[in-house]
Amino acid sequence: MEKNTTPENNEDHLENKKKEVQKEFKGFFTAFIDFLINLLDIREETNKEVTIEKIKAGIPVKSHNAWVLIFSIFIASIGLNVSSTAVVIGAMLVSPLMGPILGLGLSIGINDIDTLRRSLVNLGVMVGLSITTSFLFFSIPLFQEATPEIIARTAPDVRDVLIALAGGLALIIALSRRTEMTNTIAGIAIATALMPPLCTAGFGLATWNLEFFFGAMFLFIINAIFIALATFAVVKFLRFPMVRYINQTKRKRIAQLAGFIATLIISFSIYQFYLLFKENQYKLNAEHFINKLQEKTNAGIINTFIDYDKKNIKIVVLGTNIDKTQKTMWSNKMEEYGLPNSTLQIQQDDKSSLLEDEINMIKNSYLKNQNLIANKDEIIQQKEALLIEKETQLQHILKQQIPFIQISQEAKIIYSDLEKISFANKLETNFKTVDTIVVFEATWKLKNIQKETQLKQWLQARLNKTKIELINY
């Protein structure tokens, strides 16, 4: 018996199915969110009291820590001088630079004015020792070359900020675990890169290059601030216990002071990040603009200078490939490429075209010389092949030679009745081919047919020749 289906029944069935699917999806989504929360939650595994003790214990820069800092800075300075990343990393692994910076973030986060004071004092001592050590090293004239590793630490960009922030977050999270993650802490010491900027600052002072000094110090300050900021954020997120003061007025004043300092640090950090982001974006836009200009005009650009502060882009062109009309057109296009209020400066010289011709002439001369060298190499190879062939022929002839003296001595030992032996090569022809036959003449004290036969067989075996004639006397 068939069921009667109506449009109303079909619609109800579809509606029920839809609700079931929505319910299942909602349950799956809720389970997925719970999984992520359990996966990423760090509150249960955090030991707040022990973390505070560890950070406070790492703040003082004295005694053993001071000497470790001095020698690690010395090693890092050598690594920068020889452009050895491995040496710099090795120095950072043993450096105690992180303690006072973590202390700053912690003290502001828990309103601990004493720890804040200790952290600032030890941070100043740490910076002073580091710069003094690197200054003394780079004061030696032998080590005053500005290597690529040193130049790379003279100005920060957005990536330095992100590295410092991520490094600080990873470090404080690793420290707050019940079981300390030593490998993570060592990795963060590398990532935050606090030592190279301080070494570069010492280099700037030793060489009287104040641009290097202030650029490196700015990079260090940026790294230090964002590490402290990351520590402050995690301490607040994990709700570390606040320091209690008996005097409520003092407690309130300290809380206000800590809040004011935290606000200043956060505001300054955000502002610096914004400035670095804008500068980085400007340079990326400028590089894109220069690439497009070169692509469209086929200009022989040999150098570029991007000045973010003055909003100026200078291009050095080989030859006169860009005329005034093109220059005006591209200057008007700068705003389209995200370069408003910028000036385009193109440096080119008519004489440079002559230089280009001379360069092409030198290239052609070089190619001709290379062809001559290639031809000489070919002749030398032919001579070498001929020499090898002749040497092979000589070896073959030498193999055909009969070692007569050695043969005669051996024959005398074997056949004592042999009185004299002689040797000659006989040429024989049937007027079609010419053959060489080895002929021996043997003189015996007493003739003996058996010994004569044995001598011939011995000579054939000894010389590996079957065509041997033996004449006996």
Short mmCIF file of N, CA, C and O in Angstrom, two decimals, residues 294-416:
data_model
loop_
_atom_site.label_atom_id
_atom_site.label_comp_id
_atom_site.label_asym_id
_atom_site.label_seq_id
_atom_site.Cartn_x
_atom_site.Cartn_y
_atom_site.Cartn_z
N GLN A 294 61.86 51.07 -14.45
CA GLN A 294 62.90 50.39 -15.24
C GLN A 294 62.28 49.50 -16.31
O GLN A 294 62.77 49.41 -17.44
N GLU A 295 61.18 48.84 -15.96
CA GLU A 295 60.52 47.94 -16.90
C GLU A 295 59.92 48.70 -18.07
O GLU A 295 60.01 48.26 -19.23
N LYS A 296 59.31 49.85 -17.80
CA LYS A 296 58.62 50.59 -18.85
C LYS A 296 59.56 51.42 -19.72
O LYS A 296 59.29 51.63 -20.91
N THR A 297 60.66 51.91 -19.15
CA THR A 297 61.55 52.80 -19.90
C THR A 297 62.83 52.11 -20.38
O THR A 297 63.60 52.72 -21.13
N ASN A 298 63.06 50.87 -19.92
CA ASN A 298 64.31 50.16 -20.23
C ASN A 298 65.53 50.97 -19.81
O ASN A 298 66.58 50.98 -20.47
N ALA A 299 65.39 51.68 -18.71
CA ALA A 299 66.49 52.52 -18.22
C ALA A 299 67.58 51.65 -17.60
O ALA A 299 67.31 50.65 -16.95
N GLY A 300 68.82 52.06 -17.86
CA GLY A 300 69.96 51.34 -17.28
C GLY A 300 70.25 51.82 -15.87
O GLY A 300 71.24 52.52 -15.62
N ILE A 301 69.37 51.48 -14.93
CA ILE A 301 69.53 51.92 -13.53
C ILE A 301 70.65 51.12 -12.88
O ILE A 301 70.61 49.89 -12.84
N ILE A 302 71.66 51.83 -12.38
CA ILE A 302 72.79 51.15 -11.75
C ILE A 302 72.81 51.33 -10.23
O ILE A 302 73.50 50.61 -9.54
N ASN A 303 72.02 52.29 -9.72
CA ASN A 303 71.98 52.49 -8.26
C ASN A 303 70.73 53.28 -7.89
O ASN A 303 70.21 54.06 -8.69
N THR A 304 70.25 53.03 -6.66
CA THR A 304 69.08 53.75 -6.16
C THR A 304 69.31 54.16 -4.71
O THR A 304 70.00 53.47 -3.96
N PHE A 305 68.71 55.29 -4.32
CA PHE A 305 68.79 55.80 -2.95
C PHE A 305 67.37 56.21 -2.53
O PHE A 305 66.76 57.04 -3.20
N ILE A 306 66.89 55.62 -1.44
CA ILE A 306 65.55 55.92 -0.94
C ILE A 306 65.69 56.61 0.41
O ILE A 306 66.18 56.02 1.37
N ASP A 307 65.28 57.87 0.47
CA ASP A 307 65.36 58.65 1.70
C ASP A 307 63.94 58.86 2.22
O ASP A 307 63.17 59.67 1.69
N TYR A 308 63.59 58.09 3.27
CA TYR A 308 62.22 58.16 3.80
C TYR A 308 61.96 59.49 4.50
O TYR A 308 60.87 60.07 4.36
N ASP A 309 62.94 59.99 5.23
CA ASP A 309 62.75 61.23 6.00
C ASP A 309 62.48 62.41 5.07
O ASP A 309 61.59 63.23 5.34
N LYS A 310 63.23 62.50 3.98
CA LYS A 310 63.06 63.61 3.05
C LYS A 310 62.09 63.30 1.93
O LYS A 310 61.85 64.14 1.06
N LYS A 311 61.53 62.09 1.95
CA LYS A 311 60.60 61.64 0.90
C LYS A 311 61.21 61.87 -0.49
O LYS A 311 60.60 62.48 -1.38
N ASN A 312 62.43 61.36 -0.64
CA ASN A 312 63.16 61.56 -1.89
C ASN A 312 63.65 60.22 -2.43
O ASN A 312 64.17 59.39 -1.67
N ILE A 313 63.47 60.02 -3.73
CA ILE A 313 63.96 58.81 -4.41
C ILE A 313 64.95 59.25 -5.48
O ILE A 313 64.59 60.00 -6.39
N LYS A 314 66.18 58.79 -5.32
CA LYS A 314 67.22 59.16 -6.28
C LYS A 314 67.61 57.92 -7.08
O LYS A 314 67.86 56.85 -6.52
N ILE A 315 67.64 58.09 -8.42
CA ILE A 315 67.98 56.98 -9.32
C ILE A 315 69.18 57.39 -10.15
O ILE A 315 69.19 58.48 -10.75
N VAL A 316 70.18 56.54 -10.17
CA VAL A 316 71.37 56.79 -10.99
C VAL A 316 71.24 55.94 -12.25
O VAL A 316 71.14 54.71 -12.17
N VAL A 317 71.22 56.62 -13.41
CA VAL A 317 70.98 55.95 -14.69
C VAL A 317 72.24 56.03 -15.54
O VAL A 317 72.90 57.07 -15.61
N LEU A 318 72.56 54.91 -16.18
CA LEU A 318 73.70 54.87 -17.09
C LEU A 318 73.21 55.24 -18.48
O LEU A 318 72.39 54.54 -19.08
N GLY A 319 73.70 56.38 -19.00
CA GLY A 319 73.24 56.85 -20.30
C GLY A 319 72.10 57.85 -20.16
O GLY A 319 71.72 58.24 -19.07
N THR A 320 71.53 58.27 -21.28
CA THR A 320 70.43 59.24 -21.27
C THR A 320 69.16 58.55 -21.75
O THR A 320 68.59 58.88 -22.79
N ASN A 321 68.71 57.57 -20.98
CA ASN A 321 67.54 56.79 -21.38
C ASN A 321 66.22 57.44 -20.96
O ASN A 321 65.17 57.06 -21.45
N ILE A 322 66.25 58.38 -20.02
CA ILE A 322 65.02 59.00 -19.53
C ILE A 322 65.07 60.50 -19.84
O ILE A 322 65.92 61.22 -19.31
N ASP A 323 64.16 60.97 -20.69
CA ASP A 323 64.16 62.39 -21.04
C ASP A 323 63.27 63.15 -20.03
O ASP A 323 62.68 62.57 -19.12
N LYS A 324 63.20 64.45 -20.21
CA LYS A 324 62.46 65.31 -19.27
C LYS A 324 60.98 64.98 -19.26
O LYS A 324 60.32 65.02 -18.20
N THR A 325 60.42 64.65 -20.43
CA THR A 325 58.99 64.32 -20.50
C THR A 325 58.69 63.07 -19.68
O THR A 325 57.71 63.02 -18.92
N GLN A 326 59.53 62.05 -19.85
CA GLN A 326 59.33 60.82 -19.08
C GLN A 326 59.51 61.06 -17.58
O GLN A 326 58.76 60.51 -16.77
N LYS A 327 60.48 61.90 -17.25
CA LYS A 327 60.72 62.18 -15.83
C LYS A 327 59.50 62.86 -15.21
O LYS A 327 59.07 62.52 -14.10
N THR A 328 58.92 63.82 -15.92
CA THR A 328 57.72 64.51 -15.43
C THR A 328 56.56 63.54 -15.29
O THR A 328 55.81 63.58 -14.30
N MET A 329 56.41 62.66 -16.29
CA MET A 329 55.30 61.71 -16.27
C MET A 329 55.42 60.76 -15.06
O MET A 329 54.44 60.54 -14.34
N TRP A 330 56.62 60.26 -14.81
CA TRP A 330 56.81 59.33 -13.70
C TRP A 330 56.74 60.05 -12.35
O TRP A 330 56.31 59.46 -11.35
N SER A 331 57.14 61.31 -12.30
CA SER A 331 56.99 62.08 -11.05
C SER A 331 55.52 62.25 -10.69
O SER A 331 55.14 62.19 -9.51
N ASN A 332 54.69 62.45 -11.72
CA ASN A 332 53.25 62.59 -11.48
C ASN A 332 52.60 61.27 -11.07
O ASN A 332 51.53 61.27 -10.46
N LYS A 333 53.25 60.15 -11.42
CA LYS A 333 52.68 58.83 -11.10
C LYS A 333 53.05 58.34 -9.69
O LYS A 333 52.56 57.30 -9.25
N MET A 334 53.91 59.06 -9.00
CA MET A 334 54.43 58.57 -7.71
C MET A 334 53.32 58.37 -6.68
O MET A 334 53.35 57.42 -5.88
N GLU A 335 52.30 59.25 -6.73
CA GLU A 335 51.21 59.12 -5.76
C GLU A 335 50.42 57.83 -5.99
O GLU A 335 49.91 57.23 -5.05
N GLU A 336 50.32 57.40 -7.27
CA GLU A 336 49.61 56.17 -7.59
C GLU A 336 50.30 54.95 -6.96
O GLU A 336 49.64 53.95 -6.68
N TYR A 337 51.59 55.05 -6.75
CA TYR A 337 52.36 53.93 -6.18
C TYR A 337 52.54 54.08 -4.67
O TYR A 337 53.42 53.44 -4.09
N GLY A 338 51.73 54.88 -4.04
CA GLY A 338 51.81 55.03 -2.58
C GLY A 338 52.98 55.87 -2.13
O GLY A 338 53.52 55.66 -1.04
N LEU A 339 53.38 56.87 -2.96
CA LEU A 339 54.51 57.74 -2.63
C LEU A 339 54.09 59.21 -2.72
O LEU A 339 54.64 59.98 -3.51
N PRO A 340 53.11 59.62 -1.92
CA PRO A 340 52.67 61.02 -1.99
C PRO A 340 53.72 61.97 -1.44
O PRO A 340 54.51 61.60 -0.57
N ASN A 341 53.70 63.20 -1.97
CA ASN A 341 54.61 64.26 -1.49
C ASN A 341 56.07 63.84 -1.60
O ASN A 341 56.91 64.27 -0.80
N SER A 342 56.39 63.01 -2.58
CA SER A 342 57.77 62.56 -2.78
C SER A 342 58.34 63.18 -4.04
O SER A 342 57.61 63.53 -4.97
N THR A 343 59.66 63.31 -4.04
CA THR A 343 60.35 63.87 -5.22
C THR A 343 61.18 62.79 -5.89
O THR A 343 61.75 61.92 -5.22
N LEU A 344 61.22 62.84 -7.20
CA LEU A 344 62.00 61.90 -7.98
C LEU A 344 63.22 62.62 -8.55
O LEU A 344 63.10 63.62 -9.25
N GLN A 345 64.39 62.10 -8.24
CA GLN A 345 65.64 62.69 -8.70
C GLN A 345 66.37 61.66 -9.57
O GLN A 345 66.67 60.55 -9.09
N ILE A 346 66.58 62.01 -10.83
CA ILE A 346 67.25 61.10 -11.77
C ILE A 346 68.60 61.69 -12.14
O ILE A 346 68.68 62.80 -12.68
N GLN A 347 69.65 60.98 -11.82
CA GLN A 347 71.01 61.43 -12.13
C GLN A 347 71.51 60.68 -13.34
O GLN A 347 71.66 59.46 -13.34
N GLN A 348 71.75 61.42 -14.42
CA GLN A 348 72.29 60.82 -15.64
C GLN A 348 73.17 61.84 -16.35
O GLN A 348 73.00 63.04 -16.20
N ASP A 349 74.10 61.33 -17.14
CA ASP A 349 75.10 62.20 -17.76
C ASP A 349 75.29 61.75 -19.20
O ASP A 349 75.36 60.55 -19.49
N ASP A 350 75.36 62.73 -20.13
CA ASP A 350 75.60 62.37 -21.54
C ASP A 350 76.91 61.62 -21.70
O ASP A 350 77.06 60.77 -22.57
N LYS A 351 77.89 61.96 -20.87
CA LYS A 351 79.19 61.29 -20.98
C LYS A 351 79.11 59.83 -20.58
O LYS A 351 79.97 59.03 -20.95
N SER A 352 78.08 59.50 -19.83
CA SER A 352 77.97 58.10 -19.40
C SER A 352 77.70 57.17 -20.57
O SER A 352 78.02 56.00 -20.54
N SER A 353 77.08 57.72 -21.66
CA SER A 353 76.87 56.89 -22.85
C SER A 353 78.20 56.51 -23.48
O SER A 353 78.36 55.41 -24.01
N LEU A 354 79.17 57.45 -23.44
CA LEU A 354 80.50 57.14 -23.93
C LEU A 354 81.13 56.04 -23.08
O LEU A 354 81.80 55.14 -23.59
N LEU A 355 80.91 56.15 -21.79
CA LEU A 355 81.41 55.12 -20.88
C LEU A 355 80.79 53.77 -21.21
O LEU A 355 81.46 52.74 -21.18
N GLU A 356 79.48 53.79 -21.54
CA GLU A 356 78.81 52.55 -21.91
C GLU A 356 79.42 51.94 -23.17
O GLU A 356 79.60 50.72 -23.27
N ASP A 357 79.75 52.82 -24.16
CA ASP A 357 80.40 52.34 -25.38
C ASP A 357 81.75 51.70 -25.07
O ASP A 357 82.12 50.67 -25.64
N GLU A 358 82.49 52.36 -24.19
CA GLU A 358 83.80 51.81 -23.81
C GLU A 358 83.64 50.45 -23.12
O GLU A 358 84.43 49.52 -23.36
N ILE A 359 82.61 50.35 -22.29
CA ILE A 359 82.36 49.07 -21.62
C ILE A 359 82.03 47.98 -22.64
O ILE A 359 82.53 46.85 -22.55
N ASN A 360 81.20 48.33 -23.63
CA ASN A 360 80.86 47.35 -24.68
C ASN A 360 82.10 46.96 -25.48
O ASN A 360 82.26 45.78 -25.86
N MET A 361 82.98 47.95 -25.74
CA MET A 361 84.20 47.65 -26.48
C MET A 361 85.09 46.70 -25.68
O MET A 361 85.67 45.75 -26.23
N ILE A 362 85.17 46.96 -24.38
CA ILE A 362 85.97 46.07 -23.53
C ILE A 362 85.37 44.68 -23.51
O ILE A 362 86.09 43.67 -23.54
N LYS A 363 84.04 44.59 -23.47
CA LYS A 363 83.38 43.29 -23.50
C LYS A 363 83.70 42.53 -24.78
O LYS A 363 84.00 41.33 -24.76
N ASN A 364 83.64 43.26 -25.95
CA ASN A 364 83.94 42.61 -27.22
C ASN A 364 85.38 42.13 -27.27
O ASN A 364 85.67 41.03 -27.76
N SER A 365 86.30 42.98 -26.77
CA SER A 365 87.70 42.58 -26.73
C SER A 365 87.90 41.35 -25.85
O SER A 365 88.66 40.44 -26.19
N TYR A 366 87.18 41.34 -24.76
CA TYR A 366 87.27 40.18 -23.86
C TYR A 366 86.78 38.91 -24.55
O TYR A 366 87.40 37.84 -24.43
N LEU A 367 85.66 39.02 -25.29
CA LEU A 367 85.13 37.85 -25.99
C LEU A 367 86.11 37.34 -27.05
O LEU A 367 86.28 36.13 -27.23
N LYS A 368 86.77 38.29 -27.77
CA LYS A 368 87.77 37.87 -28.76
C LYS A 368 88.93 37.13 -28.10
O LYS A 368 89.40 36.11 -28.62
N ASN A 369 89.39 37.69 -27.00
CA ASN A 369 90.48 37.02 -26.27
C ASN A 369 90.06 35.63 -25.80
O ASN A 369 90.85 34.68 -25.86
N GLN A 370 88.82 35.52 -25.37
CA GLN A 370 88.33 34.21 -24.94
C GLN A 370 88.30 33.22 -26.09
O GLN A 370 88.62 32.04 -25.93
N ASN A 371 87.93 33.71 -27.29
CA ASN A 371 87.92 32.83 -28.48
C ASN A 371 89.34 32.38 -28.83
O ASN A 371 89.56 31.21 -29.19
N LEU A 372 90.29 33.33 -28.74
CA LEU A 372 91.68 32.96 -29.02
C LEU A 372 92.18 31.91 -28.02
O LEU A 372 92.84 30.94 -28.39
N ILE A 373 91.84 32.14 -26.78
CA ILE A 373 92.25 31.18 -25.75
C ILE A 373 91.62 29.82 -26.01
O ILE A 373 92.27 28.78 -25.86
N ALA A 374 90.35 29.84 -26.46
CA ALA A 374 89.67 28.58 -26.76
C ALA A 374 90.34 27.85 -27.92
O ALA A 374 90.52 26.62 -27.88
N ASN A 375 90.76 28.63 -28.96
CA ASN A 375 91.45 28.01 -30.09
C ASN A 375 92.79 27.43 -29.67
O ASN A 375 93.17 26.33 -30.10
N LYS A 376 93.51 28.17 -28.83
CA LYS A 376 94.79 27.66 -28.34
C LYS A 376 94.59 26.39 -27.52
O LYS A 376 95.37 25.43 -27.64
N ASP A 377 93.54 26.39 -26.74
CA ASP A 377 93.24 25.19 -25.95
C ASP A 377 92.96 23.99 -26.86
O ASP A 377 93.38 22.86 -26.58
N GLU A 378 92.26 24.27 -27.97
CA GLU A 378 91.96 23.18 -28.91
C GLU A 378 93.23 22.64 -29.55
O GLU A 378 93.40 21.41 -29.70
N ILE A 379 94.15 23.54 -29.92
CA ILE A 379 95.42 23.09 -30.52
C ILE A 379 96.23 22.29 -29.51
O ILE A 379 96.81 21.24 -29.83
N ILE A 380 96.24 22.77 -28.27
CA ILE A 380 96.98 22.05 -27.22
C ILE A 380 96.39 20.66 -27.03
O ILE A 380 97.13 19.68 -26.88
N GLN A 381 95.07 20.56 -27.06
CA GLN A 381 94.42 19.26 -26.90
C GLN A 381 94.78 18.32 -28.05
O GLN A 381 95.01 17.12 -27.84
N GLN A 382 94.87 18.87 -29.28
CA GLN A 382 95.26 18.05 -30.43
C GLN A 382 96.70 17.54 -30.28
O GLN A 382 96.99 16.36 -30.55
N LYS A 383 97.58 18.43 -29.83
CA LYS A 383 98.98 18.04 -29.62
C LYS A 383 99.08 16.96 -28.53
O LYS A 383 99.86 16.00 -28.67
N GLU A 384 98.30 17.13 -27.49
CA GLU A 384 98.33 16.15 -26.42
C GLU A 384 97.83 14.80 -26.90
O GLU A 384 98.38 13.75 -26.54
N ALA A 385 96.76 14.81 -27.74
CA ALA A 385 96.25 13.55 -28.29
C ALA A 385 97.29 12.86 -29.17
O ALA A 385 97.47 11.63 -29.11
N LEU A 386 98.03 13.67 -30.02
CA LEU A 386 99.07 13.10 -30.88
C LEU A 386 100.20 12.53 -30.04
O LEU A 386 100.74 11.44 -30.35
N LEU A 387 100.55 13.24 -28.97
CA LEU A 387 101.61 12.77 -28.09
C LEU A 387 101.23 11.44 -27.42
O LEU A 387 102.06 10.52 -27.33
N ILE A 388 99.98 11.35 -27.01
CA ILE A 388 99.51 10.09 -26.40
C ILE A 388 99.56 8.96 -27.41
O ILE A 388 99.95 7.83 -27.09
N GLU A 389 99.17 9.27 -28.65
CA GLU A 389 99.19 8.24 -29.70
C GLU A 389 100.61 7.74 -29.95
O GLU A 389 100.88 6.53 -30.05
N LYS A 390 101.59 8.68 -30.05
CA LYS A 390 102.98 8.30 -30.29
C LYS A 390 103.54 7.51 -29.11
O LYS A 390 104.31 6.55 -29.30
N GLU A 391 103.15 7.90 -27.94
CA GLU A 391 103.63 7.19 -26.75
C GLU A 391 103.09 5.75 -26.74
O GLU A 391 103.80 4.82 -26.37
N THR A 392 101.84 5.61 -27.18
CA THR A 392 101.26 4.26 -27.27
C THR A 392 102.02 3.41 -28.28
O THR A 392 102.31 2.22 -28.03
N GLN A 393 102.35 4.03 -29.42
CA GLN A 393 103.12 3.30 -30.43
C GLN A 393 104.49 2.91 -29.89
O GLN A 393 104.97 1.78 -30.14
N LEU A 394 105.12 3.81 -29.16
CA LEU A 394 106.43 3.52 -28.59
C LEU A 394 106.35 2.36 -27.61
O LEU A 394 107.21 1.47 -27.60
N GLN A 395 105.32 2.37 -26.79
CA GLN A 395 105.14 1.28 -25.84
C GLN A 395 104.95 -0.06 -26.55
O GLN A 395 105.46 -1.10 -26.12
N HIS A 396 104.21 0.00 -27.65
CA HIS A 396 104.00 -1.22 -28.43
C HIS A 396 105.32 -1.74 -29.01
O HIS A 396 105.60 -2.95 -28.98
N ILE A 397 106.15 -0.80 -29.51
CA ILE A 397 107.45 -1.19 -30.08
C ILE A 397 108.35 -1.77 -29.00
O ILE A 397 109.05 -2.78 -29.21
N LEU A 398 108.32 -1.11 -27.81
CA LEU A 398 109.15 -1.61 -26.72
C LEU A 398 108.73 -3.02 -26.30
O LEU A 398 109.57 -3.84 -25.91
N LYS A 399 107.41 -3.28 -26.35
CA LYS A 399 106.95 -4.62 -26.01
C LYS A 399 107.44 -5.66 -27.00
O LYS A 399 107.60 -6.83 -26.66
N GLN A 400 107.65 -5.22 -28.26
CA GLN A 400 108.11 -6.16 -29.28
C GLN A 400 109.61 -6.42 -29.19
O GLN A 400 110.13 -7.35 -29.82
N GLN A 401 110.33 -5.60 -28.46
CA GLN A 401 111.77 -5.76 -28.32
C GLN A 401 112.10 -7.06 -27.58
O GLN A 401 111.40 -7.46 -26.65
N ILE A 402 113.17 -7.69 -27.98
CA ILE A 402 113.64 -8.94 -27.35
C ILE A 402 114.69 -8.58 -26.30
O ILE A 402 115.72 -7.98 -26.64
N PRO A 403 114.46 -8.95 -25.04
CA PRO A 403 115.47 -8.68 -24.00
C PRO A 403 116.61 -9.70 -24.11
O PRO A 403 116.69 -10.65 -23.33
N PHE A 404 117.47 -9.47 -25.12
CA PHE A 404 118.45 -10.49 -25.49
C PHE A 404 119.43 -10.81 -24.36
O PHE A 404 119.74 -11.99 -24.11
N ILE A 405 119.93 -9.81 -23.67
CA ILE A 405 120.92 -10.06 -22.60
C ILE A 405 120.32 -10.94 -21.52
O ILE A 405 120.93 -11.92 -21.06
N GLN A 406 119.08 -10.61 -21.10
CA GLN A 406 118.44 -11.40 -20.05
C GLN A 406 118.15 -12.81 -20.54
O GLN A 406 118.36 -13.79 -19.80
N ILE A 407 117.71 -12.94 -21.80
CA ILE A 407 117.43 -14.27 -22.37
C ILE A 407 118.69 -15.12 -22.40
O ILE A 407 118.69 -16.32 -22.06
N SER A 408 119.80 -14.50 -22.83
CA SER A 408 121.06 -15.27 -22.96
C SER A 408 121.55 -15.74 -21.59
O SER A 408 122.03 -16.89 -21.46
N GLN A 409 121.40 -14.89 -20.56
CA GLN A 409 121.83 -15.28 -19.21
C GLN A 409 120.99 -16.43 -18.68
O GLN A 409 121.49 -17.38 -18.09
N GLU A 410 119.66 -16.34 -18.88
CA GLU A 410 118.79 -17.42 -18.43
C GLU A 410 119.07 -18.71 -19.18
O GLU A 410 119.08 -19.81 -18.58
N ALA A 411 119.31 -18.61 -20.49
CA ALA A 411 119.57 -19.82 -21.30
C ALA A 411 120.87 -20.49 -20.85
O ALA A 411 120.96 -21.73 -20.81
N LYS A 412 121.89 -19.69 -20.49
CA LYS A 412 123.17 -20.26 -20.04
C LYS A 412 122.99 -21.03 -18.73
O LYS A 412 123.61 -22.09 -18.53
N ILE A 413 122.11 -20.51 -17.85
CA ILE A 413 121.87 -21.20 -16.57
C ILE A 413 121.14 -22.52 -16.81
O ILE A 413 121.46 -23.54 -16.19
N ILE A 414 120.15 -22.50 -17.72
CA ILE A 414 119.32 -23.69 -17.94
C ILE A 414 120.10 -24.75 -18.74
O ILE A 414 120.04 -25.95 -18.42
N TYR A 415 120.83 -24.27 -19.76
CA TYR A 415 121.55 -25.20 -20.65
C TYR A 415 123.04 -24.96 -20.50
O TYR A 415 123.60 -24.05 -21.13
N SER A 416 123.67 -25.76 -19.70
CA SER A 416 125.11 -25.58 -19.43
C SER A 416 125.98 -25.94 -20.63
O SER A 416 127.12 -25.49 -20.73
#
